[in-house]
CSV table of C-alpha atoms in Angstrom, one decimal:
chain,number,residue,atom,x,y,z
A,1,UNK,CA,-11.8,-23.5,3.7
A,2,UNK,CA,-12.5,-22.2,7.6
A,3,UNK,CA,-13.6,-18.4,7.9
A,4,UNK,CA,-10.6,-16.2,8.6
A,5,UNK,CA,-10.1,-14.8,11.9
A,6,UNK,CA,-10.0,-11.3,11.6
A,7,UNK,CA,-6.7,-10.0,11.8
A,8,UNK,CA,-5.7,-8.9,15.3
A,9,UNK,CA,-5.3,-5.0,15.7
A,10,UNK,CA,-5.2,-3.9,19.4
A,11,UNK,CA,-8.4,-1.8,19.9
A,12,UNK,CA,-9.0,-1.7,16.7
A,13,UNK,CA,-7.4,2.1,16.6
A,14,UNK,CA,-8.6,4.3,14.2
A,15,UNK,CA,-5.5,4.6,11.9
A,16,UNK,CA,-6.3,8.2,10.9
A,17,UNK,CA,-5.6,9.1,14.3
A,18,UNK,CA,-1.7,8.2,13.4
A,19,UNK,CA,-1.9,10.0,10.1
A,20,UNK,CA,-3.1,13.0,11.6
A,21,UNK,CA,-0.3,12.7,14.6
A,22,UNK,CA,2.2,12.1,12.0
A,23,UNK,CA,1.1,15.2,9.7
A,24,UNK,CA,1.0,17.2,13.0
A,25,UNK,CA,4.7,16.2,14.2
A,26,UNK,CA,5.9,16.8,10.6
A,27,UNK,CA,4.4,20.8,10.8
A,28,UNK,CA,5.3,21.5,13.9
A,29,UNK,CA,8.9,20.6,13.3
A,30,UNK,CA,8.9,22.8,9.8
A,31,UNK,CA,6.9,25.5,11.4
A,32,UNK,CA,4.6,25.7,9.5
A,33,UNK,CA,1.2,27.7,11.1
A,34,UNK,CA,-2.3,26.5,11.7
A,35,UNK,CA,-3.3,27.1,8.6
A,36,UNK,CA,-1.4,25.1,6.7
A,37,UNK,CA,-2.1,22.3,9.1
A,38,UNK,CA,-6.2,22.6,8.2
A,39,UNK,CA,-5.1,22.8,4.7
A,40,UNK,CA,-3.1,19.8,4.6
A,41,UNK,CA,-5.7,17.6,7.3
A,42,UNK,CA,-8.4,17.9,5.1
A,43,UNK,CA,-9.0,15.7,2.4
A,44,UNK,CA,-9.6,18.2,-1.1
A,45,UNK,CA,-12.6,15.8,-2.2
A,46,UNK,CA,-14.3,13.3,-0.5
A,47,UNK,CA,-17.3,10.8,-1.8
A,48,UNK,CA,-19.6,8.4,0.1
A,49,UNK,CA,-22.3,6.2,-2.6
A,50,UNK,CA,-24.4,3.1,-1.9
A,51,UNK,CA,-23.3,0.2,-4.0
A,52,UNK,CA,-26.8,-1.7,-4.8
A,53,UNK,CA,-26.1,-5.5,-6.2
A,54,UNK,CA,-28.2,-8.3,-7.4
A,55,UNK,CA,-27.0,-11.2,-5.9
A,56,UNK,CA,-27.1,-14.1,-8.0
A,57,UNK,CA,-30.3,-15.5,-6.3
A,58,UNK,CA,-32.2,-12.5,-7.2
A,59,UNK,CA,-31.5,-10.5,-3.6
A,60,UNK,CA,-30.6,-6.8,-2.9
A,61,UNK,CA,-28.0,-5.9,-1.3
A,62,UNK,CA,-26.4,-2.4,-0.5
A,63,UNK,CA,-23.1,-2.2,0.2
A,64,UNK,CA,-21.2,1.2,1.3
A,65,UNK,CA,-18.2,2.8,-1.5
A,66,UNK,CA,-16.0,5.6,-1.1
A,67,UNK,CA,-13.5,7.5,-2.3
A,68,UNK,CA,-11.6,9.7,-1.2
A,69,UNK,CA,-8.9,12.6,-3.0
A,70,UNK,CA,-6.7,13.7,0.1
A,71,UNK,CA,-4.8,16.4,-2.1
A,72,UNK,CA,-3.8,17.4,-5.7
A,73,UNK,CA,-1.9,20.4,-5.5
A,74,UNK,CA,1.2,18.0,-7.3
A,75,UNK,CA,-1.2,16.3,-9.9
A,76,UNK,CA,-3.7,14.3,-10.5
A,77,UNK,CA,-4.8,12.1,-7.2
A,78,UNK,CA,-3.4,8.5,-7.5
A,79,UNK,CA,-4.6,5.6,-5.2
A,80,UNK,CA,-6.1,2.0,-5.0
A,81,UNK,CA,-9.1,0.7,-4.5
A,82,UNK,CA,-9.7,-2.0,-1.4
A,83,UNK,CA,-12.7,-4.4,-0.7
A,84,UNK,CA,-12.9,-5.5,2.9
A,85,UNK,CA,-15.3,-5.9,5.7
A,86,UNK,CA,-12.9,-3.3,7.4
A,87,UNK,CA,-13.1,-0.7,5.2
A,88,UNK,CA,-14.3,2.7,6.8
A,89,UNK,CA,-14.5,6.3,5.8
A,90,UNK,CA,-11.9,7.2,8.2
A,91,UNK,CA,-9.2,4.6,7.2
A,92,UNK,CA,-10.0,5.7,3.4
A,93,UNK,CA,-9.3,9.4,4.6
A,94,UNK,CA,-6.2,7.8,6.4
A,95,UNK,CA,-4.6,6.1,3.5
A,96,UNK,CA,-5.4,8.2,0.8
A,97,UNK,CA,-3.0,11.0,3.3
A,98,UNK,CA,-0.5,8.8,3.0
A,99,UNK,CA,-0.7,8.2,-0.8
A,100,UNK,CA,0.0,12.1,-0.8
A,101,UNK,CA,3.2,11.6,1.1
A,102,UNK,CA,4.5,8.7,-0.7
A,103,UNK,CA,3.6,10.0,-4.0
A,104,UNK,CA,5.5,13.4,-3.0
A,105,UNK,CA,8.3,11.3,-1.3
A,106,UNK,CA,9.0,9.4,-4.5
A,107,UNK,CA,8.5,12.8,-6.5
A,108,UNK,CA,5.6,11.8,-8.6
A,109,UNK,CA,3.3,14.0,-10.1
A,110,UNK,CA,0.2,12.6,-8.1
A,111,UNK,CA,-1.5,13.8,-5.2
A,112,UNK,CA,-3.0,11.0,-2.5
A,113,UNK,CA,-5.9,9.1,-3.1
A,114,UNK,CA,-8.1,6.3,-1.9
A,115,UNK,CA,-11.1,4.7,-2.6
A,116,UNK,CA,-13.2,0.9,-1.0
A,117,UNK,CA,-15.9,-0.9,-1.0
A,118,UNK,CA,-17.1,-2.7,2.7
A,119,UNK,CA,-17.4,-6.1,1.6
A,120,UNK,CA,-15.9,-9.1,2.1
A,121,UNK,CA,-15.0,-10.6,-1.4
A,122,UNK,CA,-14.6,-14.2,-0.4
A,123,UNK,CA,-18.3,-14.4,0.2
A,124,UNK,CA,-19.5,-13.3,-3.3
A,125,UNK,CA,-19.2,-15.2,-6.7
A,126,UNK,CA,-17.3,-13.0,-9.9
A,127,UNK,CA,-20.5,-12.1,-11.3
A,128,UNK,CA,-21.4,-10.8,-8.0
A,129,UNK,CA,-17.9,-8.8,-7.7
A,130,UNK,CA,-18.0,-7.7,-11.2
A,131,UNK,CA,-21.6,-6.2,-10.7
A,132,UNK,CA,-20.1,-4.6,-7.2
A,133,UNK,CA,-16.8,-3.1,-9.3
A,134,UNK,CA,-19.2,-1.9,-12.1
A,135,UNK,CA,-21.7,-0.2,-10.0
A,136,UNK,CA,-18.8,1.5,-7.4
A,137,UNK,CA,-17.0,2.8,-10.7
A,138,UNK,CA,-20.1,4.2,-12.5
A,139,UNK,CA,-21.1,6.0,-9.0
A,140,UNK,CA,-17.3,7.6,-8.7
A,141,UNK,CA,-17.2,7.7,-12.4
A,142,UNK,CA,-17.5,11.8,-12.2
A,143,UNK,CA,-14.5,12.4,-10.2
A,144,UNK,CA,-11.5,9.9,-11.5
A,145,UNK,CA,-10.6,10.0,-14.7
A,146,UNK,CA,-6.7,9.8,-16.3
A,147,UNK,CA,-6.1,13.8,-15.3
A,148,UNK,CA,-8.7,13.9,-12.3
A,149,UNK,CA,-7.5,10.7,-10.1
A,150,UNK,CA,-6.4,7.1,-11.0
A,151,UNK,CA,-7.2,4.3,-8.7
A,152,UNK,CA,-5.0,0.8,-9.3
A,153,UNK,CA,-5.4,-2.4,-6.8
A,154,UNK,CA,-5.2,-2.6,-3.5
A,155,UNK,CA,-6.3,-5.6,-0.7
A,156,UNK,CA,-9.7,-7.5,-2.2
A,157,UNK,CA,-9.1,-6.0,-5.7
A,158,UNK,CA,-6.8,-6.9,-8.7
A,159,UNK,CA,-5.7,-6.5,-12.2
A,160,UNK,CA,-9.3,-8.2,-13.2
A,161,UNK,CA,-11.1,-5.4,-11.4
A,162,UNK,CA,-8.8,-2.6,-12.8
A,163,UNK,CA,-10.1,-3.8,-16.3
A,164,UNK,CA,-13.9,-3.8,-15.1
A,165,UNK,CA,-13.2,-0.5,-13.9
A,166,UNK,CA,-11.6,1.0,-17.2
A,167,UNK,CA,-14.5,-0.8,-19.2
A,168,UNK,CA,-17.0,0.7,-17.5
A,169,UNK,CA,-15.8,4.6,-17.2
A,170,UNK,CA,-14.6,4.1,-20.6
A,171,UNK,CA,-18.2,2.8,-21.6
A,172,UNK,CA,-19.2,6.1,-20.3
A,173,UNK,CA,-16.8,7.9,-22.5
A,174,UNK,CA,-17.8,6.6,-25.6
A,175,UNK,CA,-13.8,5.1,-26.3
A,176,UNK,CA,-11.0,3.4,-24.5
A,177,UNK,CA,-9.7,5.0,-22.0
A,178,UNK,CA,-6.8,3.1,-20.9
A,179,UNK,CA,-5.3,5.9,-18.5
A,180,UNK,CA,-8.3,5.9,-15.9
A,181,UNK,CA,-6.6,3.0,-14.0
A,182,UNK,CA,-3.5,1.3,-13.6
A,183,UNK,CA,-2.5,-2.3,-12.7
A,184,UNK,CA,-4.6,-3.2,-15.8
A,185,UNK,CA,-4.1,-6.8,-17.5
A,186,UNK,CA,-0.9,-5.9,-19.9
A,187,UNK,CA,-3.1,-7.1,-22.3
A,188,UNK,CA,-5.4,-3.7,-21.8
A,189,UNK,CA,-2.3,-1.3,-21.8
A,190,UNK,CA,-0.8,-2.1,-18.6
A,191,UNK,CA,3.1,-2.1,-17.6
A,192,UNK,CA,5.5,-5.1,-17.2
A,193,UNK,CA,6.3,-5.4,-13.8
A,194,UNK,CA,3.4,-4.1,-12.1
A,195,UNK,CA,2.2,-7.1,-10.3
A,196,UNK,CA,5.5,-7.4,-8.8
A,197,UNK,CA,6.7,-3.7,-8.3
A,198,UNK,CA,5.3,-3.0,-4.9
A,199,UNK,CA,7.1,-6.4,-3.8
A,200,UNK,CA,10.3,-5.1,-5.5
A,201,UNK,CA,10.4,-2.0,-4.2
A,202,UNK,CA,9.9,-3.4,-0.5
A,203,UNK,CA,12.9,-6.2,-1.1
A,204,UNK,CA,15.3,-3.7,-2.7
A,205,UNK,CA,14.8,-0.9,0.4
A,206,UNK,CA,15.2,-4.0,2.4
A,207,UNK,CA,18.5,-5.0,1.3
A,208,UNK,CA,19.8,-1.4,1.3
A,209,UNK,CA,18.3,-1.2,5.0
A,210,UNK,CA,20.8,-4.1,5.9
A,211,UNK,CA,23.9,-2.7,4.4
A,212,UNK,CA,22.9,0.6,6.5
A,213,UNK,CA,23.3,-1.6,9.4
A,214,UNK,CA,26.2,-3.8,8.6
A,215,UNK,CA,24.5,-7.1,8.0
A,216,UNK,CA,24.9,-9.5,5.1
A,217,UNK,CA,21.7,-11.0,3.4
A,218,UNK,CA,23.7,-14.3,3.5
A,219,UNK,CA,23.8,-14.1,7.7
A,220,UNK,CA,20.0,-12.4,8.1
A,221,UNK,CA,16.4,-13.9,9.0
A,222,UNK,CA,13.5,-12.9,8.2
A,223,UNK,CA,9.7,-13.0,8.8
A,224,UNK,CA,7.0,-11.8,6.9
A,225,UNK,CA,3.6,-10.7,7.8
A,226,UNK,CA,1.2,-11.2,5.0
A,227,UNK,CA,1.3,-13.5,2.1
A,228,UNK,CA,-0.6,-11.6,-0.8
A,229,UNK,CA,0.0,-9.0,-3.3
A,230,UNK,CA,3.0,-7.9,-1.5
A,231,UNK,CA,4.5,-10.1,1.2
A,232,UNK,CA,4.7,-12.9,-1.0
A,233,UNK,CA,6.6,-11.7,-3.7
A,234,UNK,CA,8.8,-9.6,-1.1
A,235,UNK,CA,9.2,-13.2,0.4
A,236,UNK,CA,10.7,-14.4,-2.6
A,237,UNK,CA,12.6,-11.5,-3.6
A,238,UNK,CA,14.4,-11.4,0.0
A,239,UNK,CA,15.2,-15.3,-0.4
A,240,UNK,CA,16.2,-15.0,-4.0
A,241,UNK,CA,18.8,-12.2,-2.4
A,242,UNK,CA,19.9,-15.1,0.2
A,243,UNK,CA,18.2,-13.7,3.3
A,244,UNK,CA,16.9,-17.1,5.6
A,245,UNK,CA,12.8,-16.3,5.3
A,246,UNK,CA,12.1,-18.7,8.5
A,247,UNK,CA,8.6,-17.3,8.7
A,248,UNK,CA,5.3,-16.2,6.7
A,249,UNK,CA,1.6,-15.5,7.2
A,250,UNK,CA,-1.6,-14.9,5.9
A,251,UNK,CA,-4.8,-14.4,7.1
A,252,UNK,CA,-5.7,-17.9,7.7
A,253,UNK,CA,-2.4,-19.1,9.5
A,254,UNK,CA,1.4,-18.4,10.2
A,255,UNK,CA,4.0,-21.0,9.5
A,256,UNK,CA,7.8,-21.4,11.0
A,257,UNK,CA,10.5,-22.8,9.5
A,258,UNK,CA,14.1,-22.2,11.3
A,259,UNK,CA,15.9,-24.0,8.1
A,260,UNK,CA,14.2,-21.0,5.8
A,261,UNK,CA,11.4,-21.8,3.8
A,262,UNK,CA,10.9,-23.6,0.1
A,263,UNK,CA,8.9,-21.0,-1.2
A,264,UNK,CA,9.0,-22.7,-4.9
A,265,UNK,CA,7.1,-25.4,-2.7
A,266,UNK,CA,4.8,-23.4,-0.5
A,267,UNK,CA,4.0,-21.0,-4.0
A,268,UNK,CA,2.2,-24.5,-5.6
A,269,UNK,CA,0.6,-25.0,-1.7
A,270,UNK,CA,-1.1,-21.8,-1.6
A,271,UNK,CA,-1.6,-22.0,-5.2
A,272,UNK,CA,-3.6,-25.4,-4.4
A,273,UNK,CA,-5.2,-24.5,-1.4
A,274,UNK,CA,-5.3,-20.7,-1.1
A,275,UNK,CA,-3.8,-20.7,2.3
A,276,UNK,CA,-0.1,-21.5,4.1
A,277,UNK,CA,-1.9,-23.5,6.6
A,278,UNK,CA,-1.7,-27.1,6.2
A,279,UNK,CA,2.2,-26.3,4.0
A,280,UNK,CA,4.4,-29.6,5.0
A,281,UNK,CA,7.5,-27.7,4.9
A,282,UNK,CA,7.1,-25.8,8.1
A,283,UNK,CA,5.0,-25.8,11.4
A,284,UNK,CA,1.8,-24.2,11.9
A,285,UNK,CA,2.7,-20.9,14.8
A,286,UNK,CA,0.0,-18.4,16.4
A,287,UNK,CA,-0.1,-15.7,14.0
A,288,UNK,CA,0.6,-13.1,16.1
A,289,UNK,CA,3.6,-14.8,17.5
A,290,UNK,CA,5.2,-14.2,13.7
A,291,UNK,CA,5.7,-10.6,15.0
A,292,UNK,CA,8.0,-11.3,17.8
A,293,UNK,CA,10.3,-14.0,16.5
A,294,UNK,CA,14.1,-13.9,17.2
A,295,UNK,CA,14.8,-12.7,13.7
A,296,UNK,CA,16.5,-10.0,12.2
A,297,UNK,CA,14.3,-8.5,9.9
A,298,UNK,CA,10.5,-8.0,10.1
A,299,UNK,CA,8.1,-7.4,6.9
A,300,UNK,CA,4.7,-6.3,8.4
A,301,UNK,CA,2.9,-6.5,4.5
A,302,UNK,CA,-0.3,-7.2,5.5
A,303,UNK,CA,-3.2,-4.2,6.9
A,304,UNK,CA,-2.2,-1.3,9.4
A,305,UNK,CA,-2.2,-1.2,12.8
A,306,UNK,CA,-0.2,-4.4,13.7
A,307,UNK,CA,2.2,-3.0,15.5
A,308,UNK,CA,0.8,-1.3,18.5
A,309,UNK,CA,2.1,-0.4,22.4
A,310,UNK,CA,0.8,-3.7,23.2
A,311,UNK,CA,3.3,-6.2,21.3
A,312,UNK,CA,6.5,-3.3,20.3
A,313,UNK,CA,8.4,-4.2,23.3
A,314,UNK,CA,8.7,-7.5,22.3
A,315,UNK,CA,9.3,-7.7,18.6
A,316,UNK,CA,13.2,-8.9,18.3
A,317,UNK,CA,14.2,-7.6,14.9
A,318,UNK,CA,16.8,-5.6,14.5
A,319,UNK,CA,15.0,-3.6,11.6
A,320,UNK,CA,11.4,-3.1,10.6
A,321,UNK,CA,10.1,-2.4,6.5
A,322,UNK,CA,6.9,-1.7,6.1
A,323,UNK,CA,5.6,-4.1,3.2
A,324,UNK,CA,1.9,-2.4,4.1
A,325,UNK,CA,0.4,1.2,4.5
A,326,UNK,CA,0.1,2.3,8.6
A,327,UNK,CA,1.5,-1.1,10.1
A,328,UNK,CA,3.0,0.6,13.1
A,329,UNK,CA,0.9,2.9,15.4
A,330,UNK,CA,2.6,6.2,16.8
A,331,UNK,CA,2.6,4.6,20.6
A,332,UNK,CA,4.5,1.8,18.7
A,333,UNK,CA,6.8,3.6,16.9
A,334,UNK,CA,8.2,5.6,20.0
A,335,UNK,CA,8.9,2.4,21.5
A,336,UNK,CA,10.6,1.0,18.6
A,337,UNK,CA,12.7,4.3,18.6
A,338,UNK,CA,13.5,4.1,22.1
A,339,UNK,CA,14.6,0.6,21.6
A,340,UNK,CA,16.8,1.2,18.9
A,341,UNK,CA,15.1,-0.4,16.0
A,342,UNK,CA,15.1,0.9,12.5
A,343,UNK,CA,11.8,1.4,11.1
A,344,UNK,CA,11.8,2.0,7.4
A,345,UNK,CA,8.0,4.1,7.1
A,346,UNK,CA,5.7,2.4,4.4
A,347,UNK,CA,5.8,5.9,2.2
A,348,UNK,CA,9.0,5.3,1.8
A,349,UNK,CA,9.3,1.3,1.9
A,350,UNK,CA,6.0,0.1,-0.3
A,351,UNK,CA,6.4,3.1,-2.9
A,352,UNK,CA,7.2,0.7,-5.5
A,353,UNK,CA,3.5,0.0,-6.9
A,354,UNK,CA,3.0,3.5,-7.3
A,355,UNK,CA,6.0,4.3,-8.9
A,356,UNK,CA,5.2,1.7,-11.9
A,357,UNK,CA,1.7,3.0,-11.5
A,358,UNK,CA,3.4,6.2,-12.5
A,359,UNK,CA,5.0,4.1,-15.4
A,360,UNK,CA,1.9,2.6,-16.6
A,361,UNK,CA,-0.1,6.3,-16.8
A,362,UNK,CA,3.1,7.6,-18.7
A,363,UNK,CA,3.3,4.6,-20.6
A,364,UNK,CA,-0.9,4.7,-21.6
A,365,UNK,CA,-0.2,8.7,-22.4
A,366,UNK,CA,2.2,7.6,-24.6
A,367,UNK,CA,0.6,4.5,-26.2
A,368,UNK,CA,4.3,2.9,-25.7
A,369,UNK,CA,5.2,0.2,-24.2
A,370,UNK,CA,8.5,0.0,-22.3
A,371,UNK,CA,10.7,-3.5,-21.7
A,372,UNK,CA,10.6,-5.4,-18.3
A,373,UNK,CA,14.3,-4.4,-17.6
A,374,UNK,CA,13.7,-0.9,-18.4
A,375,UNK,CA,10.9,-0.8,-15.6
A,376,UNK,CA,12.9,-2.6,-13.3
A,377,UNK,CA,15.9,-0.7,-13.4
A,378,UNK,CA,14.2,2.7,-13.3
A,379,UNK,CA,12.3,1.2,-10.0
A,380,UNK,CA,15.1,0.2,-8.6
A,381,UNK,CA,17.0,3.3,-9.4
A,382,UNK,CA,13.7,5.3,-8.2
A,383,UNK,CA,13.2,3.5,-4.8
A,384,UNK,CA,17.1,3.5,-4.1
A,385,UNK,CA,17.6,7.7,-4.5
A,386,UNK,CA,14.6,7.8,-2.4
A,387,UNK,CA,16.4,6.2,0.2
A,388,UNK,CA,19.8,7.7,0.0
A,389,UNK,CA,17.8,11.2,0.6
A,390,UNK,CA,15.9,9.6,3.6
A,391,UNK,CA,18.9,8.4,5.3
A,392,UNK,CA,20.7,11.5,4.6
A,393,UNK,CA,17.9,13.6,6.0
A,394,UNK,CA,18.0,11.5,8.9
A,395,UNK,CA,21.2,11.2,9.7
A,396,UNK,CA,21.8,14.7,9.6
A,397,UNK,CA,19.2,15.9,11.4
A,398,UNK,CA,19.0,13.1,14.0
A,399,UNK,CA,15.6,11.8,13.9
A,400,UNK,CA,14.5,8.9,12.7
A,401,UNK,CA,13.5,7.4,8.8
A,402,UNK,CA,9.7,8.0,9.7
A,403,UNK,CA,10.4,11.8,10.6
A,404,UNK,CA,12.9,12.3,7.9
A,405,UNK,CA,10.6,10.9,5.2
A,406,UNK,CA,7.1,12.7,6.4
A,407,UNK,CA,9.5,15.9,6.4
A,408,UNK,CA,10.3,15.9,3.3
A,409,UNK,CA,7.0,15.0,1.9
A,410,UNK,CA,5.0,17.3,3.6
A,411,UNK,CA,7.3,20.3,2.5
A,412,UNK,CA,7.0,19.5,-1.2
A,413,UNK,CA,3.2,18.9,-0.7
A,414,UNK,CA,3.3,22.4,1.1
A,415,UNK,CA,5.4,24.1,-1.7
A,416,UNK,CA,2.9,23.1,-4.2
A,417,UNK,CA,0.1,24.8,-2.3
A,418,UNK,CA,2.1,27.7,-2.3
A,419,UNK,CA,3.3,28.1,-6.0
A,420,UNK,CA,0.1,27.3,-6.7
A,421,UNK,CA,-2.0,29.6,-4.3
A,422,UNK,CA,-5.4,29.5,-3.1
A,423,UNK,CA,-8.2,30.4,-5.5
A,424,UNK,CA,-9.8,33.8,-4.9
């Protein structure tokens, strides 16, 4: 297989510039003072460690690992763990602010958290990524823990690394502890439905986002960004619910298909070949063009920063859920609002891994495990109220799903600081 291409984000913005704008908007509009702004910009606990590995020919390398706990005033921090050449200090800052809002949003009792390694892992064997995983989680080992901060998967990572990761801390421990992580293997204590919860979540605020607007999954397209942990399950899910799925992506390719997409058939291509390019069933596209189709849905799930000032004028879809974490930038989502088109924010849309995160640690506290359909209907039920108080908020407020949803979040974060107080 060819190198991918790095995926395109115009100027390569720095995403915690539109965290920071977004936290800014969201306390100027509750009026809250400069204060509270410092207290909720900066992360509570932040930690940079070298990741030293033995390659498998006997090399050194040193890689760079962070993590990062935004806030905890709600609970213990909760966030994944990423392995990509593109992963910075500043976008580990950015994301683990937004695990604070969505966790908040959802009415978990997390704070925001997020932690990655810069590597690329389709250049390193297992043994080499296992070393990686086990080094990174003994150097973070003395802040996470099941009460401290729990990190689960994320882009580059899996349920494979979650159980490195809770061998190793556990190792340290002396006994199991299955708590530290979630997205485990079931196997090692983790939930039913976990793999496919963030997917779920995205497909059922998806459908509800249609019957907002009037539109039956029967008579919508779609097109989805991003063919991984996320967008390929929220592929399915939207097709399964009758929506035409015309186009997908990864980072290798983009494929068209205006019939809709076999996705039974394309799920044993990628299986096979680890990449949509090269799938019979549909023609090869630019993969930025999958952004501006003529369809009526758009499922950015890939990385943030996709969506910028530079394509939003052009993107035809009627509605917008965000499948990944910061896909839109703010220049981008002013245009969008100007234009008319509903943007349902990723706190709000992608919530569903973290809320059978949320399961799993309950479920590990409890040593019980609970039934496939009782994780799926409490999801569902979970990611649906969220919505209903979103829309509500927005609708009587006027301002948009983004607004509505950082407002609300950032005054529950903001209560807790204040029941709680600051420490003398």
């Amino acid at each position: 297989m060819t190198e991918p291409p790095s995926v395109h984000r115009a100027s390569r913005a720095n995403p915690l510039d539109d965290a920071l704008h977004q936290l800014g908007e969201a306390v100027a509009t509750l009026g809250y003072d400069e204060g509270t702004l410092q207290l909720l910009s900066a992360p509570r606990r932040e930690i940079s460690v070298a990741v030293p590995l033995r390659r498998d020919d006997g090399t050194i390398e040193v890689l760079n690992g962070y993590r990062v706990q935004h806030n905890y005033s709600r609970g213990p921090a909760k966030g994944g763990v990423r392995f990509s050449p593109d992963v910075s200090l500043d976008e580990v800052r950015a994301l683990a602010m937004w695990m604070t809002w969505k966790c908040a949003l959802m009415d978990l009792p997390y704070g925001g958290a997020k932690g990655g390694v810069t590597i690329d892992p389709s250049r390193y064997s297992a043994r080499e990524l296992e070393r990686v995983v086990r080094r990174y989680t003994s150097e973070i080992s003395p802040i996470i823990g099941p009460e401290r901060d729990i990190p689960a998967p994320d882009i580059g990572t899996d349920a494979q690394t979650m159980a490195w990761m809770m061998d190793t801390y556990s190792a340290t421990r002396g006994y199991t502890v299955a708590g530290v992580v979630t997205g485990k293997p079931v196997i090692l204590g983790g939930s039913l439905g976990r793999a496919s919860a963030t997917s779920r979540g995205v497909a059922h605020v998806a459908l509800a986002a249609l019957a907002y607007k009037g539109m039956k999954p029967e008579r919508t397209t779609a097109a989805v960004q991003g063919y991984g942990k996320v967008g390929r399950g929220a592929a399915e899910f939207l097709a399964e619910a009758g929506i035409r799925v015309v186009a997908v992506s990864d980072q290798f390719a983009a494929i068209h298909s205006e019939a809709g997409i076999d996705f039974a058939a394309l799920g044993a291509h990628v299986d096979a070949t680890g990449t949509v390019r090269g799938f019979r069933g549909a023609q090869e596209i630019d993969r930025d063009q999958l952004l501006t189709l003529p369809v009526d849905l758009l499922v950015p799930a890939a990385v943030e920063g996709v969506i910028t000032d530079a394509n939003a004028g052009d993107i035809a879809a009627r509605i917008i859920v965000e499948g990944a974490n910061g896909p839109t930038t703010v220049a981008a989502d002013a245009i969008l609002r100007d234009r008319g088109v509903l943007v349902v924010p990723d706190i709000l849309a992608n919530a569903g891994g973290v809320i059978v995160s949320y399961f799993e640690w309950a479920q590990a506290n409890q040593t019980y495990r609970w039934p496939l359909a009782l994780v799926e209907e409490r999801l569902k039920e979970r990611m649906l109220a969220a919505w209903e108080d979103v829309v509500k908020a927005a609708d009587s407020h006027g301002r948009t799903l983004r607004q509505a949803a950082m407002l609300t979040a950032v005054e529950r974060v903001t209560q807790a600081h204040e029941s709680r107080g600051l420490h003398p």
